[in-house]
Every structure is written in C-alpha cells, then in structure tokens.
C-alpha cells in the first residue's frame, strides 16, 4: 500500500448481475414433432424467460445513474456502487480462482463500528491491498468496505489516484485517518510501506520496521480497536530477485523489480504467479482504555506498535504452516 467529515447516505446499490434463467428445455424422446425444437404434443409450454430482460433493465438503470450523476460519493470521493459493481468485480476472479483466497478469523473484525486493520505488506506490486479489500467486502457478514491509507506516490499518478479515491482509499495522513475512524469506518494500513512491498524474496515473511507508529496514535485518539492482519501468499506472486535502481530513480519509483519472469518475458512477466493465499485476522487489541491525550506519549505509542508487529509476525508464521506449499498441487 486522518477534521470531522459531513455524514452522507450510502448510495442505493442495484446489482447488475445477470438474472438466473428460468427456461426449461423441451423433453427429448421418440415421437412425431411439428418442427425442429418444438415440444412433443401434450408437453407443457416452458415458462417465459425474463432473466435477460431483467438483467438488461438493471444494466441500463446503472448506466443511467452514472450518466445523470444520480449516485452518491462521500467527502473522500468513495463511490460504493462503482466499487462493488465494477472495480471489485474486475478483481474478484483473481481473488476466487487465481489466488484461491481463504480467510481466517473474520469474526475478529467489528461489524458496525470503527476499527484499524493493520497488515503486513508484500508482493512487489501491492495486490495484497486489493485482495484485502475484496475479503472484507465479500466474506465479512456485514460486507464491510475497508478504507485503505495509501502513500503519496499513489495520488501523484492521475489515473491510479482517481481510482483509489473512487474505491475508498485515501492519503496516509493523520487527519484523514482520524476522520474516518471517528466516523466508524474500517480503516486499513500497511505500516511497512514500500520497505515491505519491495523487499527481496530472500526476506519473505520477515516484517520490516513499522515506522513511527502514527497508526497507533490515530487508533488511540479515536478509541477504536486495532485488528492485526496477516497475509500469506503475496510474497510468491512476483519473487523479487533484483532491482534496476538506476532506471527506478530515473522514473521516480522506489524500486524497479527483477523477477524470474520480468523483464525477460515483457508484459507476460507482469502476470502474477498463482500462489495460494490465506488472510488471517487476529484478536483485536483494545485502545479505549487509554485517554486520547495519551496518543502523544511516544513510549506508549512505541510499545503498542511493537506489540502489534509481534502479533502479526506470529500470525504469519502460523498461517504459513497452515497453508503449506505456495503452489499446490504442483509442489
């Protein structure tokens, strides 16, 4: 991979999934037929198939709302309908069929109150953030939207920054984090930053430094729990074995990875390897026993940050054993 916002109502979400057909094929058997495809005499007429019409009507209604602007976004630019029905729909195949993601401990994520989800970061490209977003939206009983805090670089890229805002992400800063948590939102953060997502394959599943603990201070100020999250599987999708540092500096990037497939295979080298993923959510760490003013106590923040890091590392070790091989059943 924090002012008081104005409250906005959630946009009405109308699914645009294709309706289930109720068409019943005619029975097949001996006997005369009045023509190709006609049912035998005496057979009941199949019920009319209105699934296609319903699906088209829902699609046109969705498009009409997008064209006329009859939808809602919050003050951060989050567009729930577009996120669920378009953007997340595009990455759900990766989640369900390519990485075959399974979740553990989802009951530890609150259903109707604010919380801070703190996760490890890895994978060379930050697909772990997208998979975490699908997991909490699709697999949580309350279909929670996680508001991920992103680095400055994300919002310096015009298209990526715009899409990130649309899907509920925002800048990793104190003001935005505090506002979201006080609204009761589920906020996600990757404290390792680029040090985690860009680390070499030889250091896989070894947590990097967690910065200065700003995320802990935000949780204390809002009095919300911290949910440790461990993601196993992202480390293997783009094994980083080298770094084109000179070219990365020229492009203004934190790194430019060399993997077993990239840049040797060109665009094909950008296809992630189909590793098996597990995403685990640990028992929440409470912060409501602290006074909000204690968020300015550097020793308290440091100790709590270290506690969260140790919990996530322990979870990573356990989930790796639980998952087994990264590419079953091939290895």
XYZ file of C-alpha atoms in Angstrom:
331
model
C 0.000 0.000 0.000
C -6.944 11.471 9.130
C -11.440 17.155 10.676
C -14.897 15.961 11.086
C -16.448 14.829 7.791
C -20.034 15.517 6.821
C -22.290 12.488 7.027
C -23.549 11.140 3.726
C -26.053 8.409 2.957
C -24.913 5.301 1.216
C -25.888 5.102 -2.422
C -28.547 2.593 -3.306
C -26.735 -0.376 -4.801
C -28.649 -2.203 -7.505
C -26.930 -5.388 -8.629
C -26.270 -5.721 -12.320
C -25.566 -9.426 -12.230
C -27.259 -11.429 -14.907
C -30.577 -12.895 -13.799
C -30.929 -16.644 -13.493
C -32.735 -18.126 -16.443
C -35.961 -19.995 -15.749
C -36.074 -21.573 -19.205
C -36.877 -25.300 -19.196
C -35.622 -27.230 -22.236
C -38.198 -29.376 -24.055
C -38.146 -33.113 -23.296
C -36.276 -35.319 -25.708
C -37.789 -38.615 -26.782
C -39.323 -40.582 -29.646
C -42.470 -39.433 -31.357
C -43.579 -37.069 -34.073
C -42.619 -33.462 -33.901
C -44.220 -30.494 -35.587
C -40.813 -28.964 -36.239
C -37.224 -28.634 -35.053
C -37.116 -27.583 -31.430
C -40.923 -27.909 -30.886
C -42.034 -29.805 -27.761
C -43.879 -33.124 -28.236
C -47.690 -32.998 -28.240
C -49.141 -32.596 -24.782
C -45.948 -31.188 -23.257
C -46.344 -28.097 -21.073
C -45.076 -24.841 -22.509
C -41.918 -23.648 -20.696
C -42.310 -20.507 -18.614
C -41.194 -17.308 -20.315
C -37.537 -16.436 -19.839
C -37.384 -12.919 -18.416
C -33.875 -13.171 -16.926
C -32.220 -11.438 -19.865
C -34.758 -8.612 -19.851
C -34.318 -8.068 -16.120
C -30.532 -8.072 -16.398
C -30.615 -5.560 -19.237
C -33.024 -3.320 -17.333
C -30.708 -3.309 -14.318
C -27.708 -2.590 -16.518
C -29.436 0.333 -18.222
C -30.572 1.671 -14.835
C -26.961 1.537 -13.627
C -25.688 3.314 -16.741
C -28.406 5.951 -16.470
C -27.396 6.734 -12.890
C -23.765 7.058 -13.925
C -24.570 9.366 -16.855
C -27.010 11.585 -14.943
C -24.891 11.687 -11.773
C -27.690 10.139 -9.715
C -25.330 8.431 -7.281
C -23.523 9.452 -4.118
C -19.910 9.716 -3.053
C -18.581 10.767 0.315
C -16.250 13.660 1.050
C -13.225 11.460 0.292
C -14.552 10.524 -3.155
C -15.644 6.979 -2.222
C -18.198 5.584 -4.692
C -19.686 2.370 -3.170
C -21.766 1.373 -6.192
C -18.955 1.743 -8.712
C -16.568 -0.051 -6.357
C -18.796 -3.079 -5.820
C -20.327 -3.488 -9.257
C -17.384 -2.566 -11.477
C -13.972 -2.201 -9.846
C -14.169 -5.086 -7.365
C -15.940 -7.210 -9.946
C -12.855 -6.958 -12.143
C -10.533 -8.361 -9.466
C -12.866 -10.966 -7.945
C -11.678 -13.638 -10.430
C -8.127 -13.145 -9.119
C -9.379 -13.448 -5.548
C -11.556 -16.534 -6.013
C -9.964 -18.507 -8.840
C -6.328 -17.430 -9.285
C -5.157 -16.920 -5.710
C -7.990 -19.005 -4.184
C -8.021 -16.753 -1.122
C -9.283 -18.117 2.183
C -9.871 -16.034 5.295
C -9.344 -16.927 8.941
C -10.694 -15.094 11.985
C -13.105 -12.813 10.143
C -15.219 -12.696 13.336
C -12.476 -10.533 14.872
C -13.362 -7.658 12.527
C -16.162 -5.483 14.014
C -19.383 -5.420 12.034
C -20.740 -1.946 12.726
C -18.060 0.171 14.363
C -14.720 1.716 13.582
C -11.519 -0.304 13.679
C -7.986 -0.123 12.343
C -6.829 -3.146 10.338
C -3.021 -3.319 10.370
C -1.487 -5.719 7.852
C 1.883 -6.831 6.526
C 2.790 -5.589 3.050
C 4.498 -7.618 0.333
C 4.365 -8.848 -3.222
C 6.439 -6.314 -5.259
C 3.169 -4.927 -6.656
C 0.571 -4.109 -3.956
C -2.074 -6.646 -4.917
C -2.379 -7.578 -1.237
C -4.316 -4.367 -0.619
C -6.839 -5.252 -3.324
C -7.270 -8.798 -2.042
C -7.785 -7.490 1.494
C -10.462 -5.150 0.160
C -12.334 -7.993 -1.559
C -12.029 -10.224 1.516
C -13.622 -7.708 3.872
C -16.311 -6.716 1.390
C -17.321 -10.178 0.168
C -16.527 -12.501 3.079
C -17.431 -10.367 6.101
C -21.062 -10.891 7.218
C -21.631 -7.121 7.084
C -19.790 -6.699 3.750
C -17.520 -4.036 5.153
C -15.699 -1.512 2.990
C -12.117 -1.016 4.134
C -10.661 2.458 3.625
C -7.018 1.851 2.826
C -4.429 4.543 3.543
C -2.055 4.928 0.588
C 1.349 6.510 0.030
C 1.850 9.905 -1.616
C 3.101 8.240 -4.804
C -0.308 6.648 -5.411
C -2.011 10.037 -5.576
C 0.674 11.598 -7.761
C -0.396 9.298 -10.608
C -3.561 10.792 -12.182
C -5.481 7.626 -13.145
C -4.366 5.496 -10.208
C -5.025 8.278 -7.728
C -8.548 8.835 -9.097
C -9.419 5.135 -8.995
C -8.023 4.852 -5.485
C -10.310 7.646 -4.295
C -13.285 6.011 -6.011
C -12.671 2.722 -4.207
C -12.466 4.397 -0.805
C -8.713 4.766 -0.387
C -7.198 7.995 0.850
C -3.863 9.551 1.716
C -1.967 8.036 4.630
C -2.048 11.078 6.892
C -3.201 11.754 10.428
C -6.174 13.958 9.538
C -7.763 11.519 7.092
C -7.195 8.525 9.368
C -8.709 10.297 12.380
C -11.789 11.465 10.457
C -12.519 8.026 9.054
C -12.071 6.217 12.365
C -14.293 8.692 14.219
C -16.995 8.108 11.599
C -16.977 4.406 12.457
C -15.225 3.336 9.259
C -12.969 0.332 8.859
C -9.519 1.713 8.033
C -6.651 -0.356 6.665
C -2.966 0.464 6.881
C 0.307 -1.187 5.811
C 2.941 0.268 8.187
C 5.875 -1.319 6.331
C 5.157 0.829 3.262
C 7.485 0.398 0.303
C 10.055 -1.318 2.535
C 7.647 -4.225 2.845
C 6.140 -4.470 -0.607
C 9.537 -4.038 -2.281
C 11.700 -6.317 -0.146
C 13.653 -9.116 -1.854
C 12.316 -12.656 -1.970
C 15.091 -13.791 0.361
C 13.451 -11.762 3.142
C 9.911 -13.023 2.558
C 7.575 -13.076 5.545
C 10.027 -11.103 7.663
C 8.336 -7.908 8.792
C 10.160 -4.661 8.157
C 10.173 -1.684 10.517
C 6.734 -0.199 11.259
C 7.688 3.456 11.043
C 6.855 5.876 13.849
C 3.522 4.340 14.899
C 1.235 7.057 13.587
C -1.483 4.464 13.002
C -1.454 3.522 16.685
C -1.827 7.174 17.699
C -4.866 7.512 15.417
C -6.475 4.425 16.951
C -5.893 5.771 20.479
C -7.365 9.163 19.616
C -10.479 7.508 18.159
C -10.678 4.812 20.857
C -11.074 2.031 18.273
C -9.549 -1.468 18.330
C -6.538 -2.477 16.259
C -7.091 -5.688 14.286
C -3.777 -7.410 13.377
C -3.962 -8.876 9.875
C -1.526 -11.329 8.310
C -1.493 -12.010 4.569
C 0.219 -15.158 3.329
C 0.623 -15.731 -0.401
C 1.545 -12.300 -1.756
C 5.272 -12.924 -1.272
C 5.281 -15.533 -4.060
C 3.374 -13.735 -6.834
C 6.384 -11.710 -8.067
C 9.548 -13.087 -6.422
C 11.907 -10.127 -6.408
C 15.451 -11.271 -7.121
C 16.941 -7.953 -8.258
C 16.352 -4.227 -8.607
C 17.017 -1.895 -11.548
C 17.852 1.021 -9.253
C 19.219 3.441 -11.826
C 16.145 3.125 -14.027
C 13.868 3.301 -10.978
C 15.425 6.623 -9.918
C 15.034 7.975 -13.440
C 11.327 7.090 -13.393
C 10.779 8.415 -9.876
C 9.921 4.967 -8.494
C 11.030 3.484 -5.165
C 12.285 0.378 -6.994
C 12.003 -1.430 -10.321
C 11.990 -5.167 -9.666
C 13.648 -8.002 -11.474
C 11.756 -11.293 -11.106
C 12.211 -14.723 -12.709
C 9.774 -13.596 -15.436
C 10.163 -9.802 -15.604
C 11.522 -8.068 -17.647
C 12.607 -11.150 -19.582
C 9.097 -12.027 -20.838
C 7.935 -8.449 -21.333
C 4.240 -7.890 -20.497
C 3.792 -11.609 -19.787
C 6.179 -11.150 -16.887
C 3.541 -8.988 -15.189
C 1.163 -11.933 -14.795
C 1.279 -12.866 -11.082
C 2.109 -16.433 -10.152
C -0.944 -18.345 -8.819
C 0.149 -18.796 -5.222
C -2.296 -19.966 -2.580
C -3.374 -17.165 -0.200
C -4.546 -17.071 3.395
C -5.659 -13.840 5.089
C -5.928 -14.046 8.868
C -7.444 -11.543 11.293
C -6.232 -11.731 14.872
C -7.928 -10.837 18.121
C -8.490 -7.051 18.359
C -6.101 -5.041 20.523
C -8.126 -2.534 22.521
C -7.191 1.129 22.776
C -10.302 2.506 24.508
C -8.675 2.091 27.931
C -6.287 4.930 27.049
C -7.063 8.616 27.273
C -6.994 10.243 23.793
C -4.306 12.629 25.052
C -2.009 9.617 25.552
C -1.686 9.378 21.774
C 1.075 11.960 22.196
C 3.055 9.717 24.558
C 5.914 8.367 22.393
C 6.723 5.431 24.712
C 3.112 4.234 24.793
C 2.834 4.505 21.031
C 6.154 2.708 20.518
C 5.252 -0.172 22.862
C 1.828 -0.668 21.303
C 3.296 -0.518 17.812
C 5.845 -3.172 18.758
C 3.074 -5.342 20.229
C 1.053 -5.161 17.002
C 4.130 -6.030 14.939
C 4.935 -9.065 17.090
C 1.354 -10.342 16.831
C 1.338 -10.028 13.050
C 4.704 -11.819 12.753
C 3.473 -14.670 14.928
C 0.293 -14.940 12.849
C 2.362 -15.022 9.660
C 4.424 -17.931 10.942
C 1.294 -19.872 11.921
C -0.537 -19.214 8.671
C 2.462 -20.283 6.581
C 2.428 -23.647 8.325
C -1.324 -23.899 7.885
C -1.133 -23.101 4.172
C 1.707 -25.450 3.338
C 3.142 -25.210 -0.176
C 2.631 -21.955 -2.062
C 1.640 -23.672 -5.294
C -0.399 -26.784 -4.505
C -0.727 -29.317 -6.012
C 2.276 -28.613 -8.231
C 4.881 -28.585 -5.446
